[in-house]
Amino acid sequence: MIEEIKDYVFYMITKEYPCWKSEGFMLGIKRFPNCVEHEKYFGWLKDRDPVFFEGISNDWYTGLVQLTKDGNVLFANSAIEIEEVEKRLYIVFLPSFLSKFQVKELRKHMDEIEGLTILVDVEGENRADFLRKINEKDYRPVEFLKRYLQLYEEKNENVTMVEKEKQKIKCG
């Protein structure tokens, strides 16, 4: 069963970690009806794995930007106090480069994401291009996210083809 992003205050799809022999993993903190402070949730998230969050700011927004610049995808429920999911706003923080694992995980959630009200933010090297894009009249966050995923699916396919060709040459 796929976890639903709407149940979380913070939901993260990590980058790949070769040192841990991991494609990546998901990490998050679910929303509790009686707690509406982002700082508390972010502190709980950081407490789940102190090594992973070493050097990350205690300020939740700054911390999310730092984690995204490091290559992780993050979702943040920006309005914890709102009970009705359809009235909440979720911020999707995208790194400049997505891994195959991250693309696959985001694709799994696309039906849910399409039903949420989202803002998209891109951190890292591609931030300037993203900022130019959101100033266009036809900018729609969900459509932007779909195009972003498609772009990285194509890039990842090309990388895979090159890797296969290199392997053929080595074995050939």
CSV table of C-alpha atoms in Angstrom, one decimal:
chain,number,residue,atom,x,y,z
A,1,MET,CA,0.0,0.0,0.0
A,2,ILE,CA,1.3,3.4,-0.9
A,3,GLU,CA,1.5,6.0,1.9
A,4,GLU,CA,-0.7,9.0,1.1
A,5,ILE,CA,1.1,12.3,1.2
A,6,LYS,CA,-2.0,14.1,2.5
A,7,ASP,CA,-1.5,12.3,5.8
A,8,TYR,CA,1.9,13.9,6.4
A,9,VAL,CA,3.1,17.3,7.5
A,10,PHE,CA,6.5,16.5,5.9
A,11,TYR,CA,7.1,13.7,3.5
A,12,MET,CA,10.5,13.0,1.9
A,13,ILE,CA,11.7,10.9,-1.0
A,14,THR,CA,15.4,10.7,-0.5
A,15,LYS,CA,18.1,10.6,-3.0
A,16,GLU,CA,20.0,7.4,-3.6
A,17,TYR,CA,22.6,6.4,-1.0
A,18,PRO,CA,25.2,4.0,-2.5
A,19,CYS,CA,27.1,3.9,0.8
A,20,TRP,CA,23.9,2.4,2.4
A,21,LYS,CA,23.3,0.2,-0.7
A,22,SER,CA,19.9,2.0,-1.0
A,23,GLU,CA,18.0,3.3,-4.0
A,24,GLY,CA,16.5,5.7,-1.6
A,25,PHE,CA,13.7,5.6,0.9
A,26,MET,CA,10.7,7.6,2.1
A,27,LEU,CA,10.7,9.3,5.5
A,28,GLY,CA,7.9,11.4,6.9
A,29,ILE,CA,6.0,12.7,9.9
A,30,LYS,CA,2.2,12.2,10.0
A,31,ARG,CA,-0.2,14.9,10.9
A,32,PHE,CA,-1.7,14.9,14.4
A,33,PRO,CA,-5.0,16.9,14.8
A,34,ASN,CA,-3.9,18.5,18.1
A,35,CYS,CA,-0.5,19.8,16.9
A,36,VAL,CA,-0.2,22.7,14.4
A,37,GLU,CA,3.4,23.8,14.8
A,38,HIS,CA,5.7,23.1,11.9
A,39,GLU,CA,8.8,23.4,14.1
A,40,LYS,CA,7.6,20.5,16.3
A,41,TYR,CA,7.0,18.3,13.4
A,42,PHE,CA,10.3,19.2,11.8
A,43,GLY,CA,12.1,18.4,15.1
A,44,TRP,CA,10.4,15.0,15.2
A,45,LEU,CA,11.5,14.4,11.7
A,46,LYS,CA,15.1,15.3,12.5
A,47,ASP,CA,15.0,13.1,15.6
A,48,ARG,CA,14.1,10.0,13.4
A,49,ASP,CA,17.7,10.0,12.0
A,50,PRO,CA,20.1,12.5,13.6
A,51,VAL,CA,23.0,11.5,11.3
A,52,PHE,CA,20.9,12.1,8.1
A,53,PHE,CA,19.9,15.5,9.4
A,54,GLU,CA,23.3,16.6,10.7
A,55,GLY,CA,24.0,20.2,9.8
A,56,ILE,CA,20.4,20.8,8.7
A,57,SER,CA,18.8,24.0,10.1
A,58,ASN,CA,16.2,23.7,12.9
A,59,ASP,CA,14.0,26.2,11.0
A,60,TRP,CA,11.7,24.0,9.0
A,61,TYR,CA,11.6,26.0,5.8
A,62,THR,CA,15.3,26.5,5.7
A,63,GLY,CA,15.9,22.9,6.6
A,64,LEU,CA,13.6,21.7,3.7
A,65,VAL,CA,15.5,23.9,1.2
A,66,GLN,CA,18.8,22.5,2.5
A,67,LEU,CA,17.5,18.9,2.2
A,68,THR,CA,16.2,19.6,-1.3
A,69,LYS,CA,19.5,21.2,-2.5
A,70,ASP,CA,21.1,18.0,-1.3
A,71,GLY,CA,19.0,16.0,-3.8
A,72,ASN,CA,15.9,15.0,-1.8
A,73,VAL,CA,12.3,15.5,-2.8
A,74,LEU,CA,10.1,17.0,0.0
A,75,PHE,CA,6.4,17.7,0.5
A,76,ALA,CA,5.2,20.1,3.2
A,77,ASN,CA,1.7,20.6,4.4
A,78,SER,CA,1.8,24.4,4.7
A,79,ALA,CA,-1.5,24.6,6.6
A,80,ILE,CA,-1.5,22.0,9.3
A,81,GLU,CA,-4.4,23.5,11.1
A,82,ILE,CA,-6.8,23.0,8.2
A,83,GLU,CA,-8.8,19.8,8.6
A,84,GLU,CA,-10.2,19.5,5.0
A,85,VAL,CA,-7.6,18.1,2.7
A,86,GLU,CA,-9.0,20.0,-0.3
A,87,LYS,CA,-8.4,23.3,1.4
A,88,ARG,CA,-4.8,22.6,2.4
A,89,LEU,CA,-1.8,23.8,0.4
A,90,TYR,CA,1.2,21.5,-0.1
A,91,ILE,CA,4.6,22.7,-1.2
A,92,VAL,CA,6.6,20.3,-3.3
A,93,PHE,CA,10.3,21.0,-3.1
A,94,LEU,CA,12.2,19.4,-6.1
A,95,PRO,CA,15.9,19.1,-6.4
A,96,SER,CA,17.6,20.2,-9.7
A,97,PHE,CA,18.1,16.5,-10.6
A,98,LEU,CA,15.8,13.6,-10.0
A,99,SER,CA,17.0,10.0,-9.7
A,100,LYS,CA,15.1,7.0,-11.3
A,101,PHE,CA,13.9,6.1,-7.8
A,102,GLN,CA,12.5,9.5,-7.1
A,103,VAL,CA,10.8,9.6,-10.5
A,104,LYS,CA,9.2,6.2,-9.9
A,105,GLU,CA,8.0,7.2,-6.4
A,106,LEU,CA,6.6,10.5,-7.6
A,107,ARG,CA,4.7,8.7,-10.4
A,108,LYS,CA,3.2,6.4,-7.8
A,109,HIS,CA,1.7,9.4,-6.1
A,110,MET,CA,0.6,11.4,-9.2
A,111,ASP,CA,-3.1,10.5,-8.9
A,112,GLU,CA,-3.1,11.8,-5.3
A,113,ILE,CA,-1.0,14.9,-6.2
A,114,GLU,CA,-3.4,15.9,-8.9
A,115,GLY,CA,-6.2,16.1,-6.3
A,116,LEU,CA,-4.1,18.3,-4.0
A,117,THR,CA,-3.5,22.1,-4.1
A,118,ILE,CA,0.2,22.4,-4.6
A,119,LEU,CA,3.0,24.9,-5.1
A,120,VAL,CA,6.2,23.6,-6.7
A,121,ASP,CA,9.6,24.9,-5.8
A,122,VAL,CA,12.9,23.8,-7.4
A,123,GLU,CA,16.2,24.2,-5.5
A,124,GLY,CA,19.8,24.0,-6.7
A,125,GLU,CA,21.3,24.6,-10.1
A,126,ASN,CA,18.0,24.7,-12.0
A,127,ARG,CA,16.3,27.3,-9.7
A,128,ALA,CA,16.8,30.3,-12.1
A,129,ASP,CA,15.2,28.4,-15.0
A,130,PHE,CA,12.3,27.4,-12.7
A,131,LEU,CA,11.7,31.0,-11.5
A,132,ARG,CA,11.5,32.2,-15.1
A,133,LYS,CA,9.0,29.4,-15.8
A,134,ILE,CA,6.6,30.3,-13.0
A,135,ASN,CA,6.4,33.9,-14.3
A,136,GLU,CA,4.8,32.6,-17.5
A,137,LYS,CA,1.0,33.1,-17.8
A,138,ASP,CA,0.4,29.4,-18.4
A,139,TYR,CA,2.2,28.1,-15.4
A,140,ARG,CA,0.2,25.4,-13.6
A,141,PRO,CA,2.0,23.5,-10.7
A,142,VAL,CA,0.7,20.0,-11.4
A,143,GLU,CA,1.4,20.3,-15.2
A,144,PHE,CA,4.9,21.6,-14.4
A,145,LEU,CA,5.5,18.6,-12.1
A,146,LYS,CA,4.4,16.2,-14.8
A,147,ARG,CA,6.7,17.8,-17.4
A,148,TYR,CA,9.5,17.8,-14.9
A,149,LEU,CA,9.0,14.1,-14.3
A,150,GLN,CA,8.8,13.4,-18.0
A,151,LEU,CA,12.1,15.3,-18.6
A,152,TYR,CA,13.9,13.2,-15.9
A,153,GLU,CA,12.4,9.9,-17.2
A,154,GLU,CA,13.8,10.7,-20.6
A,155,LYS,CA,17.2,11.8,-19.1
A,156,ASN,CA,17.3,8.6,-17.0
A,157,GLU,CA,16.5,6.4,-20.0
A,158,ASN,CA,19.3,8.1,-22.0
A,159,VAL,CA,21.8,7.5,-19.1
A,160,THR,CA,20.7,3.8,-18.9
A,161,MET,CA,21.2,3.4,-22.7
A,162,VAL,CA,24.7,4.8,-22.4
A,163,GLU,CA,25.5,2.6,-19.4
A,164,LYS,CA,24.3,-0.5,-21.4
A,165,GLU,CA,26.5,0.5,-24.3
A,166,LYS,CA,29.5,1.0,-22.1
A,167,GLN,CA,28.9,-2.5,-20.6
A,168,LYS,CA,28.7,-4.0,-24.1
A,169,ILE,CA,32.0,-2.5,-25.0
A,170,LYS,CA,33.7,-3.7,-21.8
A,171,CYS,CA,32.3,-7.3,-22.3
A,172,GLY,CA,32.5,-7.3,-26.1
